[in-house]
XYZ file of C-alpha atoms in Angstrom:
681
model
C -12.794 6.972 -44.190
C -16.103 5.170 -43.805
C -18.755 7.004 -41.771
C -19.305 6.241 -38.088
C -22.374 4.009 -37.850
C -24.532 2.935 -34.871
C -23.168 -0.574 -35.361
C -19.586 0.670 -34.881
C -20.584 2.628 -31.768
C -22.273 -0.432 -30.329
C -19.244 -2.617 -31.072
C -16.904 -0.130 -29.402
C -19.111 -0.065 -26.296
C -19.305 -3.866 -26.208
C -15.527 -4.192 -26.499
C -14.931 -1.694 -23.702
C -17.420 -3.430 -21.440
C -15.886 -6.861 -22.075
C -12.320 -5.654 -21.568
C -13.260 -3.821 -18.361
C -14.936 -6.962 -16.999
C -11.826 -8.989 -17.820
C -9.506 -6.430 -16.162
C -11.664 -6.357 -13.032
C -11.659 -10.147 -12.761
C -7.902 -10.372 -13.331
C -6.562 -7.448 -11.273
C -9.153 -6.963 -8.524
C -10.543 -10.475 -7.993
C -7.451 -12.490 -9.034
C -9.859 -14.718 -10.959
C -9.193 -14.487 -14.728
C -12.210 -15.004 -16.975
C -10.434 -14.590 -20.304
C -7.286 -15.983 -21.910
C -4.529 -13.431 -22.510
C -4.595 -14.082 -26.253
C -8.338 -13.358 -26.385
C -7.918 -10.173 -24.371
C -5.107 -9.018 -26.678
C -7.212 -9.672 -29.782
C -10.216 -7.735 -28.441
C -7.951 -4.922 -27.258
C -6.392 -4.657 -30.707
C -9.839 -4.544 -32.325
C -10.881 -1.686 -30.025
C -7.619 0.118 -30.694
C -8.126 -0.172 -34.457
C -11.695 1.153 -34.241
C -10.584 4.127 -32.114
C -7.801 4.877 -34.579
C -10.282 4.820 -37.442
C -12.922 6.803 -35.512
C -11.118 9.125 -33.017
C -14.433 10.696 -32.030
C -15.427 7.516 -30.132
C -12.420 7.692 -27.772
C -13.452 8.294 -24.139
C -11.299 8.769 -20.995
C -12.484 5.430 -19.548
C -11.447 3.372 -22.577
C -8.914 0.616 -21.737
C -6.694 1.986 -24.507
C -6.208 5.247 -22.584
C -4.231 3.754 -19.703
C -0.841 4.844 -21.086
C -0.287 8.366 -22.374
C 1.377 8.779 -25.746
C 3.472 11.820 -24.794
C 5.361 12.524 -21.568
C 3.956 15.308 -19.386
C 5.982 18.500 -19.090
C 5.214 18.881 -15.382
C 2.643 18.031 -12.721
C 0.179 20.647 -11.539
C -0.763 21.226 -7.922
C -4.389 20.436 -6.996
C -6.394 20.907 -3.838
C -7.984 17.778 -2.376
C -11.769 17.790 -2.114
C -11.337 16.069 1.262
C -8.116 16.432 3.230
C -5.856 13.406 3.700
C -5.120 13.289 7.417
C -2.155 11.558 8.984
C -2.841 8.922 11.629
C -1.724 8.934 15.232
C 0.839 6.195 15.875
C 0.896 3.490 18.522
C 3.881 1.163 18.806
C 2.420 -1.571 21.003
C -0.885 -2.779 22.414
C -0.467 -0.748 25.615
C -0.259 2.439 23.534
C -3.288 1.278 21.547
C -5.191 0.775 24.820
C -4.202 4.305 25.883
C -5.465 5.669 22.544
C -8.746 3.774 23.027
C -9.119 5.246 26.510
C -8.587 8.764 25.119
C -11.318 8.536 22.470
C -13.720 6.884 24.916
C -13.086 9.608 27.488
C -13.718 12.272 24.828
C -16.874 10.429 23.759
C -18.113 10.338 27.337
C -17.548 14.083 27.672
C -19.505 14.658 24.456
C -22.129 12.083 25.438
C -21.448 9.939 22.384
C -20.122 6.441 21.793
C -22.088 4.867 24.614
C -23.288 2.005 22.435
C -21.137 -1.024 21.715
C -18.409 -0.521 19.121
C -16.092 -2.587 16.929
C -12.908 -2.011 14.961
C -11.932 -2.825 11.398
C -8.259 -3.801 11.289
C -6.417 -3.521 7.980
C -2.769 -3.992 7.025
C -0.908 -0.703 6.607
C 0.586 -1.017 3.116
C 4.024 0.562 2.767
C 3.514 2.460 -0.471
C 2.369 5.858 -1.688
C -1.082 7.294 -0.885
C -3.371 8.276 -3.764
C -6.613 10.245 -3.911
C -8.902 9.268 -6.813
C -11.908 11.239 -8.040
C -14.678 9.742 -10.171
C -17.472 11.783 -11.723
C -20.489 9.954 -13.091
C -18.479 6.759 -12.732
C -15.456 7.918 -14.797
C -11.974 8.480 -13.348
C -11.267 12.196 -13.785
C -8.374 12.757 -11.398
C -5.651 10.911 -9.544
C -3.507 12.895 -7.117
C -0.648 12.311 -4.701
C -1.168 12.922 -0.993
C 1.184 15.914 -0.902
C 0.760 17.757 2.402
C -2.757 16.358 2.844
C -4.389 19.596 1.650
C -2.845 19.843 -1.821
C -1.170 17.210 -3.970
C 0.033 16.747 -7.532
C -2.265 15.772 -10.383
C -0.786 12.528 -11.766
C -3.925 11.247 -13.511
C -2.004 10.111 -16.582
C 0.208 7.872 -14.423
C -2.649 6.603 -12.264
C -4.392 5.325 -15.390
C -1.513 2.902 -15.995
C -2.279 0.993 -12.759
C -4.405 -1.968 -13.834
C -6.014 -2.490 -10.423
C -7.507 1.031 -10.583
C -10.700 0.996 -12.687
C -11.113 3.744 -15.270
C -14.874 3.273 -14.939
C -16.753 2.203 -11.818
C -18.618 -1.059 -11.975
C -21.974 0.550 -11.115
C -25.190 0.678 -13.116
C -26.183 4.109 -11.846
C -23.051 5.794 -10.452
C -23.353 8.804 -8.132
C -22.241 12.255 -9.237
C -18.911 12.042 -7.441
C -16.950 9.320 -5.708
C -13.708 9.895 -3.800
C -11.491 6.861 -3.202
C -8.327 6.743 -1.138
C -5.785 3.974 -1.210
C -2.155 2.957 -1.486
C -0.115 2.438 -4.645
C 2.691 -0.045 -4.085
C 5.204 -2.316 -5.759
C 5.280 -6.062 -5.171
C 8.603 -7.220 -3.707
C 9.473 -9.305 -6.783
C 8.799 -6.324 -9.045
C 10.854 -4.032 -6.802
C 13.765 -6.478 -6.889
C 13.585 -6.725 -10.685
C 13.546 -2.913 -11.075
C 16.623 -2.527 -8.873
C 18.439 -5.303 -10.738
C 17.793 -3.463 -14.001
C 18.931 -0.155 -12.471
C 22.087 -1.752 -11.036
C 22.942 -3.232 -14.418
C 22.459 0.188 -16.031
C 24.575 1.857 -13.370
C 21.633 3.881 -12.038
C 21.056 4.727 -8.380
C 19.059 1.963 -6.688
C 15.738 2.634 -5.003
C 16.084 2.402 -1.232
C 12.883 0.429 -0.662
C 9.552 -0.396 -2.350
C 7.889 2.715 -0.922
C 10.619 4.945 -2.345
C 10.335 3.147 -5.684
C 6.538 3.522 -5.794
C 6.709 7.236 -5.016
C 9.463 7.786 -7.599
C 7.513 5.852 -10.203
C 4.321 7.853 -9.677
C 6.229 11.090 -10.307
C 7.664 9.954 -13.636
C 6.714 12.415 -16.353
C 6.522 9.615 -18.934
C 3.550 7.358 -18.158
C 5.004 4.640 -20.401
C 7.776 4.157 -17.837
C 5.150 3.984 -15.072
C 3.249 1.292 -16.973
C 6.381 -0.865 -17.337
C 6.952 -0.874 -13.572
C 3.584 -2.560 -12.859
C 2.393 -0.628 -9.811
C -0.476 -2.150 -7.851
C -3.160 -0.532 -5.691
C -5.292 -1.351 -2.644
C -8.338 0.846 -1.956
C -9.320 1.490 1.685
C -11.460 4.643 1.986
C -14.668 5.647 0.197
C -16.641 8.914 0.064
C -19.806 9.137 -2.027
C -21.735 12.240 -3.103
C -25.078 12.546 -4.844
C -26.820 9.505 -3.364
C -29.437 9.070 -0.688
C -27.946 8.009 2.663
C -29.660 4.635 2.492
C -27.617 3.762 -0.582
C -24.296 4.589 1.044
C -22.275 2.196 3.231
C -22.840 2.870 6.931
C -19.622 1.231 8.151
C -16.006 0.864 7.117
C -16.544 -2.876 6.590
C -19.463 -2.237 4.229
C -17.466 0.416 2.356
C -14.619 -2.056 1.716
C -17.110 -4.533 0.262
C -18.648 -1.756 -1.848
C -15.196 -0.707 -3.104
C -14.588 -4.251 -4.323
C -17.981 -4.304 -6.020
C -17.090 -1.025 -7.749
C -14.046 -2.689 -9.307
C -11.242 -1.961 -6.837
C -8.733 -4.333 -5.351
C -9.235 -4.486 -1.579
C -6.750 -6.185 0.725
C -8.236 -9.544 1.786
C -6.337 -9.645 5.079
C -8.781 -7.458 6.998
C -10.609 -8.371 10.184
C -13.630 -7.158 12.146
C -12.566 -6.973 15.810
C -14.993 -6.788 18.739
C -12.476 -6.296 21.561
C -9.042 -4.964 22.399
C -7.867 -8.592 22.618
C -9.048 -9.231 19.050
C -6.985 -6.266 17.838
C -3.960 -7.529 19.786
C -4.296 -10.999 18.222
C -4.476 -9.504 14.714
C -1.500 -7.205 15.366
C 0.666 -9.973 16.854
C -0.230 -12.459 14.103
C 0.848 -10.139 11.300
C 4.033 -9.059 13.089
C 5.666 -12.250 11.756
C 3.261 -13.422 9.053
C 3.712 -10.172 7.078
C 7.170 -11.427 6.117
C 5.408 -14.003 3.923
C 3.415 -11.382 2.021
C 4.475 -10.420 -1.520
C 4.435 -6.700 -0.582
C 5.683 -4.533 2.284
C 3.614 -3.602 5.347
C 4.802 -1.521 8.289
C 1.866 -1.854 10.653
C -1.873 -2.218 11.169
C -4.556 0.465 10.849
C -7.462 0.138 13.279
C -10.604 2.189 12.537
C -13.871 2.405 14.383
C -16.288 0.606 12.099
C -19.325 2.892 12.525
C -19.296 5.949 10.242
C -21.793 7.605 12.581
C -19.365 7.258 15.492
C -16.473 8.438 13.317
C -18.411 11.590 12.435
C -19.323 12.239 16.081
C -15.745 11.855 17.300
C -14.292 14.030 14.537
C -10.673 15.162 14.452
C -7.988 16.718 16.592
C -5.801 19.391 14.992
C -3.656 16.648 13.479
C -5.437 13.285 13.508
C -8.840 11.609 13.294
C -9.915 10.471 16.774
C -11.425 7.298 15.350
C -8.368 5.681 13.727
C -4.831 4.807 14.753
C -1.783 3.207 13.119
C -0.296 0.351 15.141
C 3.307 0.336 13.902
C 5.796 -2.522 13.959
C 9.439 -2.348 15.038
C 11.521 0.278 13.241
C 12.983 -0.784 9.901
C 15.100 2.341 9.473
C 17.549 3.756 12.001
C 20.541 6.124 12.133
C 24.043 4.840 12.895
C 27.675 5.661 12.138
C 30.033 4.267 9.480
C 33.111 2.884 11.245
C 34.783 1.606 8.082
C 34.086 0.644 4.455
C 35.289 -2.822 3.477
C 34.743 -5.017 0.420
C 33.523 -8.602 0.063
C 34.428 -10.930 -2.812
C 31.547 -13.228 -3.823
C 31.546 -16.571 -5.626
C 31.162 -14.888 -9.043
C 34.093 -12.563 -8.278
C 31.782 -9.579 -7.700
C 33.424 -7.146 -5.291
C 30.761 -5.560 -3.101
C 31.532 -2.603 -0.815
C 30.137 -2.927 2.718
C 29.585 -0.277 5.369
C 30.875 -1.472 8.753
C 28.536 0.156 11.253
C 28.226 1.036 14.903
C 25.825 -1.744 16.006
C 22.168 -0.716 15.747
C 18.898 -2.533 16.541
C 16.716 -2.798 13.469
C 13.556 -4.883 12.871
C 14.410 -7.136 15.803
C 18.066 -7.810 14.908
C 21.444 -6.190 15.542
C 22.877 -4.770 12.327
C 26.689 -4.532 12.093
C 27.147 -3.991 8.369
C 25.120 -2.986 5.321
C 25.590 -3.498 1.606
C 26.612 -0.592 -0.613
C 25.993 -2.616 -3.814
C 28.619 -1.151 -6.166
C 30.799 1.874 -6.810
C 27.988 3.742 -8.586
C 25.804 3.414 -5.488
C 28.700 4.575 -3.276
C 29.224 7.635 -5.456
C 25.532 8.510 -5.585
C 25.423 8.496 -1.758
C 28.910 10.031 -1.425
C 29.283 7.864 1.679
C 32.458 8.195 3.736
C 33.984 6.728 6.881
C 32.686 8.711 9.861
C 29.341 9.591 8.238
C 26.049 9.304 10.086
C 23.734 7.271 7.852
C 20.194 5.907 7.732
C 20.107 2.112 7.461
C 17.047 0.289 6.132
C 16.040 -3.317 6.706
C 12.671 -4.797 5.811
C 11.683 -8.412 6.348
C 14.534 -10.561 5.132
C 16.075 -7.938 2.839
C 19.802 -7.419 3.460
C 20.415 -4.173 5.411
C 21.448 -1.287 3.197
C 22.395 2.352 3.616
C 19.704 4.543 2.071
C 20.778 8.049 3.096
C 23.822 9.969 4.311
C 23.249 12.840 6.746
C 25.948 15.039 5.254
C 25.156 17.854 7.684
C 26.622 15.627 10.439
C 29.774 14.740 8.484
C 33.036 15.221 10.420
C 35.816 17.326 8.819
C 38.583 15.937 6.597
C 36.707 12.848 5.368
C 37.772 11.282 2.075
C 35.654 9.748 -0.742
C 35.815 5.942 -0.892
C 37.805 4.365 -3.722
C 37.262 0.790 -4.941
C 40.421 -1.336 -4.764
C 42.343 -1.834 -8.004
C 43.414 -5.320 -6.888
C 41.396 -8.120 -5.314
C 41.781 -7.886 -1.513
C 41.981 -11.701 -1.290
C 44.274 -12.804 -4.135
C 45.845 -9.410 -4.972
C 45.164 -9.843 -8.710
C 43.927 -6.828 -10.762
C 40.161 -6.340 -10.788
C 38.011 -5.554 -13.826
C 34.976 -3.326 -14.351
C 33.278 -3.765 -17.726
C 31.773 -0.682 -19.367
C 28.266 -2.175 -19.474
C 28.293 -3.367 -15.835
C 28.109 -1.509 -12.530
C 29.938 -4.354 -10.753
C 33.693 -4.574 -10.208
C 34.990 -8.178 -10.422
C 37.960 -10.343 -9.613
C 38.426 -12.575 -12.657
C 41.066 -14.871 -11.149
C 39.324 -18.266 -11.068
C 41.921 -19.459 -8.523
C 41.000 -16.704 -6.064
C 40.348 -18.318 -2.633
C 37.298 -16.089 -2.064
C 35.684 -17.228 -5.313
C 36.537 -20.846 -4.489
C 35.007 -20.591 -1.001
C 31.824 -19.084 -2.412
C 31.645 -21.765 -5.117
C 32.016 -24.573 -2.559
C 29.352 -23.166 -0.215
C 26.993 -22.718 -3.168
C 27.699 -26.255 -4.416
C 26.722 -27.724 -1.059
C 23.664 -25.484 -0.527
C 20.175 -26.904 -0.128
C 18.934 -26.021 -3.632
C 22.113 -27.311 -5.272
C 23.822 -30.574 -4.192
C 22.457 -30.343 -0.618
C 25.584 -31.597 1.190
C 24.712 -31.612 4.868
C 27.601 -30.312 6.999
C 29.449 -28.420 4.269
C 29.144 -24.989 5.863
C 31.137 -21.774 5.546
C 33.493 -22.434 8.487
C 34.416 -25.894 7.227
C 34.863 -24.654 3.644
C 37.128 -21.878 4.929
C 39.368 -24.452 6.624
C 39.442 -26.717 3.560
C 40.619 -23.882 1.321
C 43.119 -22.482 3.836
C 44.722 -25.924 4.281
C 44.729 -26.599 0.507
C 42.516 -29.677 0.744
C 40.359 -28.520 -2.175
C 40.952 -26.291 -5.201
C 37.610 -26.906 -6.964
C 34.264 -28.575 -6.239
C 35.571 -31.706 -7.990
C 38.183 -32.101 -5.224
C 35.366 -32.766 -2.749
C 34.945 -36.195 -4.321
C 38.617 -37.066 -3.733
C 38.432 -36.393 0.006
C 38.826 -39.183 2.549
C 38.034 -39.274 6.275
C 41.784 -39.219 6.958
C 42.274 -35.978 4.984
C 39.296 -34.349 6.722
C 40.595 -35.334 10.153
C 43.496 -32.880 9.655
C 40.976 -30.044 10.100
C 40.186 -28.470 13.458
C 37.495 -30.224 15.510
C 37.071 -32.931 12.884
C 36.986 -36.421 14.408
C 36.615 -39.701 12.577
C 32.847 -39.947 13.130
C 32.149 -36.451 11.804
C 34.571 -36.911 8.904
C 32.925 -40.190 7.889
C 29.484 -38.580 8.066
C 30.582 -35.717 5.778
C 32.094 -38.145 3.251
C 28.770 -40.018 3.198
C 26.924 -36.742 2.547
C 29.334 -35.876 -0.286
C 28.863 -39.321 -1.848
C 25.079 -39.007 -1.489
C 25.224 -35.773 -3.515
C 26.209 -37.872 -6.555
C 22.557 -38.927 -6.806
C 21.274 -35.366 -7.161
C 19.670 -34.726 -10.590
C 21.280 -32.951 -13.525
C 19.288 -29.757 -12.899
C 20.751 -29.403 -9.396
C 24.266 -30.052 -10.673
C 23.848 -27.341 -13.320
C 22.610 -24.888 -10.687
C 25.465 -25.911 -8.378
C 28.067 -24.998 -11.016
C 27.315 -21.377 -10.187
C 27.101 -20.095 -13.757
C 26.282 -16.402 -13.568
C 22.550 -15.618 -13.979
C 21.566 -19.321 -13.847
C 19.277 -19.785 -10.854
C 17.512 -22.976 -9.815
C 14.478 -22.257 -12.025
C 16.616 -21.485 -15.094
C 18.595 -24.657 -14.452
C 15.375 -26.693 -14.470
C 14.325 -25.020 -17.721
C 17.662 -25.638 -19.431
C 17.908 -29.297 -18.399
C 14.443 -29.998 -19.783
C 15.715 -28.909 -23.198
C 19.347 -30.042 -22.924
C 18.945 -33.410 -21.246
C 22.686 -33.989 -20.736
C 25.803 -31.892 -20.307
C 27.129 -32.759 -23.783
C 24.090 -31.198 -25.427
C 24.461 -28.012 -23.398
C 28.227 -27.566 -23.745
C 28.039 -27.949 -27.539
C 24.945 -25.738 -27.940
C 25.259 -22.351 -29.603
C 24.231 -19.179 -27.768
C 21.371 -18.833 -30.254
C 19.961 -22.296 -29.513
C 20.206 -21.678 -25.764
C 18.401 -18.361 -26.121
C 15.666 -20.114 -28.126
C 14.583 -21.965 -24.969
C 11.400 -20.385 -23.621
C 12.213 -18.345 -20.512
C 15.935 -17.969 -21.261
C 17.001 -14.506 -22.363
C 19.995 -13.408 -24.409
C 22.084 -12.448 -21.370
C 21.594 -15.815 -19.661
C 22.272 -17.661 -22.917
C 25.514 -15.767 -23.462
C 26.611 -16.422 -19.866
C 26.039 -20.191 -20.235
C 27.694 -20.310 -23.651
C 30.805 -18.446 -22.448
C 31.102 -20.585 -19.288
C 31.465 -23.747 -21.318
C 34.156 -22.114 -23.493
C 36.557 -21.745 -20.518
C 39.148 -24.603 -20.465
C 39.151 -24.799 -16.641
C 35.380 -25.319 -16.664
C 35.690 -28.023 -19.329
C 38.202 -29.801 -17.084
C 35.804 -29.474 -14.145
C 33.010 -31.159 -16.121
C 35.295 -34.061 -17.058
C 36.278 -34.546 -13.429
C 32.620 -34.499 -12.307
C 31.849 -37.140 -14.941
C 34.678 -39.266 -13.595
C 33.260 -38.861 -10.087
C 29.902 -40.208 -11.363
C 27.834 -37.045 -10.819
C 24.454 -36.948 -12.586
C 25.160 -34.903 -15.723
C 22.149 -36.212 -17.626
C 18.458 -36.649 -16.924
C 17.659 -40.167 -15.793
C 15.266 -42.221 -17.912
C 12.080 -42.976 -16.001
C 11.358 -46.639 -15.313
C 8.105 -47.936 -16.838
C 6.470 -48.124 -13.404
C 7.322 -44.497 -12.749
C 5.976 -43.172 -16.021
C 2.463 -42.737 -14.770
C 3.671 -41.003 -11.612
C 5.803 -38.566 -13.626
C 2.638 -37.339 -15.311
C 0.301 -37.640 -12.335
C 0.269 -33.928 -11.483
C 0.537 -32.555 -15.025
C -1.216 -29.185 -15.232
C -1.705 -29.004 -11.452
C -0.415 -26.119 -9.316
C 0.531 -26.547 -5.652
C 1.369 -24.143 -2.818
C 3.222 -25.280 0.332
C 2.572 -23.572 3.672
C 3.628 -24.329 7.240
C 6.060 -26.956 8.561
C 5.419 -30.483 7.283
C 5.790 -33.442 9.700
C 8.595 -35.332 7.916
C 9.363 -33.664 4.578
C 11.477 -30.554 4.133
C 9.892 -27.884 1.941
C 12.373 -28.589 -0.882
C 11.760 -32.343 -0.655
C 8.012 -31.884 -1.035
C 8.616 -29.501 -3.926
C 10.853 -32.041 -5.683
C 8.260 -34.807 -5.308
C 5.544 -32.622 -6.830
C 7.750 -31.455 -9.712
C 8.892 -35.004 -10.502
C 5.221 -35.940 -10.791
C 4.722 -33.161 -13.352
C 3.252 -30.575 -10.980
C 4.111 -26.920 -10.497
C 4.879 -25.294 -7.111
C 4.262 -21.568 -6.675
C 4.836 -19.248 -3.722
C 1.421 -17.571 -3.579
C -2.197 -18.708 -3.606
C -4.489 -17.620 -6.439
C -7.539 -18.879 -8.246
C -5.165 -20.906 -10.458
C -3.943 -22.947 -7.458
C -5.269 -26.527 -7.385
C -3.951 -27.756 -4.011
C -2.479 -26.241 -0.853
C -0.269 -28.612 1.152
C -0.617 -27.598 4.801
C 1.722 -28.163 7.753
C 1.919 -26.755 11.262
C 1.781 -22.965 11.776
C 0.248 -22.374 8.346
C -0.363 -18.685 7.760
C -2.188 -16.364 5.403
C -1.784 -18.725 2.437
C -4.124 -21.206 4.127
C -6.584 -18.441 4.932
C -6.662 -17.291 1.308
C -6.979 -20.884 0.078
C -10.033 -21.400 2.291
C -11.566 -18.163 0.993
C -11.090 -19.369 -2.596
C -12.315 -22.903 -1.835
C -9.009 -24.554 -2.855
C -8.448 -28.195 -1.880
C -6.343 -28.617 1.247
C -3.897 -31.546 1.590
C -1.898 -32.885 4.515
C 1.551 -34.363 3.919
C 0.061 -37.857 4.261
C -2.623 -37.097 1.662
C 0.010 -35.739 -0.739
C 2.113 -38.891 -0.394
C -0.978 -41.055 -0.846
C -1.815 -39.248 -4.111
C 1.739 -39.874 -5.334
C 1.525 -43.602 -4.544
C -1.761 -44.292 -6.344
C-alpha cells in the first residue's frame, strides 16, 4: 500500500466538500448543481480512496450514510432537551381560546405586553427525530420516545439524504440540537406497500406508520432503500454568543436551511388571529395536493424571548399549539365481510362497516386488500376496528380492537369460487392476490368496460358504471369490441334510455375511434400497464403488430419497462381471446398504430422538446387531460410537482401551492391562452 500523502488528504477533503455541496443543493434546495453521473464518479473516487486509506474515513463522509452491518439492537438515550407534546385545537374558536389563555397568563406575569406574531407551519405526519451535532458533525440521531428518552438510531438517520452529516457552517458552535420530522412521500409509501403486498407481507397502515417502522429497522440498508425524507423545524444552539443566534422562530428556520437542512417552504408569518385562520383554512383542502401527509398546522409565537418568558405547563409549551384537521382515523364496527371482483379478476375482501364520519365523508366500507392482510389483522364480523382515511386514499382497516371482540366469532375464509360467475378461483404462490381467471366473468367484463371508457383511456362520455351494468345484464355486450356494434335501437332497450341519449352515446363511442394508439393500449387493461407505461411502449412499438409479435426480452429492453410488466404484456398477447379482440378492434377502425405527423405538424411536435410543464387550477376551456395531451404531442413533459427543473406552470382558477412555489423559484407562468398561442406559432 502506498503511503498516505498530503495530496491524498487534500483530495479526500475536496471530494467530501464537493459531494456535500451537491447533496445540499439536491435534497435541501431542490436545485441540482451536478449531473448524477458526475456525482457517482466522484463518490466512487472517494470510496476508493477511503478503501485504500481507512484512516481518512470520518463520520461525516458521504460514504458513511449506510452501515455495512445490521445493528443488533437500539440503545436508549436521554434527550439533552425534552421533546414536549403540543396542546391541540380543532378549530379557530379553540385556537382563540388558547390565545386568550396564554395572554391572560402573560398579563398575570407582566409579560407579553408588546405586539406579537405567529409562525405557522404545516404539521407533517411522520416520525419526530432529535439530531445532535458537535463541532458541526452529526453524532446522534434519536427517536422521540416518551419525550425524555428515545432510541439511538444514528446509523439509520445517516441514510436520510436531506439530513446533513456535516453542517454548512464555517465556524460551527460546540453543539447544535435540531428537531424535525422524518416522513415518506405518498408515492414512495404506495410503492413500498405494493412491494409488500406482492411479497405477501403485512401492509403499512399509513405513511406515518411506515416511517416509524422504517426508522426502527436494524439494517440501515433497508432504511436507505425506502428513501425517507426530513423537514427540520426547531433549532437549539450552544457555544455561541447570543448575537449570533436566531432571535425568532422565523430566523431559526432560515438558519436551518443555511446549515444544510430541508425546511418546509409552506410556512407563513401571521400578524393576527385572522391571518392564522386564513392559513389554516387554506391548507385544509390544499394539503390534499401535497406529495406528503399533513394532519394540521403548528402555530408558534415567533419571539424566542416571549417563548422563554411564557415557559411550559406540566404537559405543553404555552407558546405553541397544534391546530388539527378533521379526524382521519375512527372506530367503528364490522357488520359483514364481502368480496369485490375487479377488472383484472382480483378478488378483494371488503369490510362492511357501521357508517362512520371520517375526514369529511361517511365511510361505509373499507378495503382489506388480500387474504394475507385479513389474516395479519385476524379481522372478524362483529369486531370493533380502527378505520383510516387520508386525503383521497381508499379507507382501510388498520387495527382490530380484539379486547372488544364478541364471543363465538369465526375467522374469515376467502371464497373458493368466484362470487359472480361461480368458477374456481386461483391464488398463485408468488402473489398475495386471489383471482378469478374466467375471462367471461361478468364482473371482469364490467370492470373492463368501465376502464375502457374512462378519461385516461378511450374517454367515452356517458359510459358509466350503471349503464355498463345494464349492458352486461341484458347481454348487449360481451367484450369492449361489442361497443362498436351497438345501435341507438339496441341501447333504447335499456332503462331510462331514450333516442336522444342513445344517439349521443353512439356518437361518443364512434368518437373514441380517433383516440391514439397509446390510449387504446392502456384501455385494454393489461395488468401492470398504466397510462405512462402505455405511452412508453407505443413510442417503441409504433403499432399493435410490432407489440404482439415482440418477445418478452425485447419488451423488457424498453427503458422504464421492467421484467414483470414485459411478461404481463407478452402473456396477454398469447391468449387467443385477446388476439380475437385485437382483430375486432382493427375491423372497427380503432387507432392501433401511431399516426404519421403531417409536414405542417412536424415543427409543432418538437416545439416543447426538453421542456417540463406543471398544470395547476381549473383552466377556462381545456380539461386537465386535454392540456396534458397538447403539451405531450408537442414534445413536452407534464409533471405533478414544481421543482427547479420546471420550465412553465400553466395556471387556471383556484391555483394552489404549486403556483406559490413556482413564483418562489421564478418559473414562467402561462395562462391557457398563452399556452395555446405558443402551440400555434
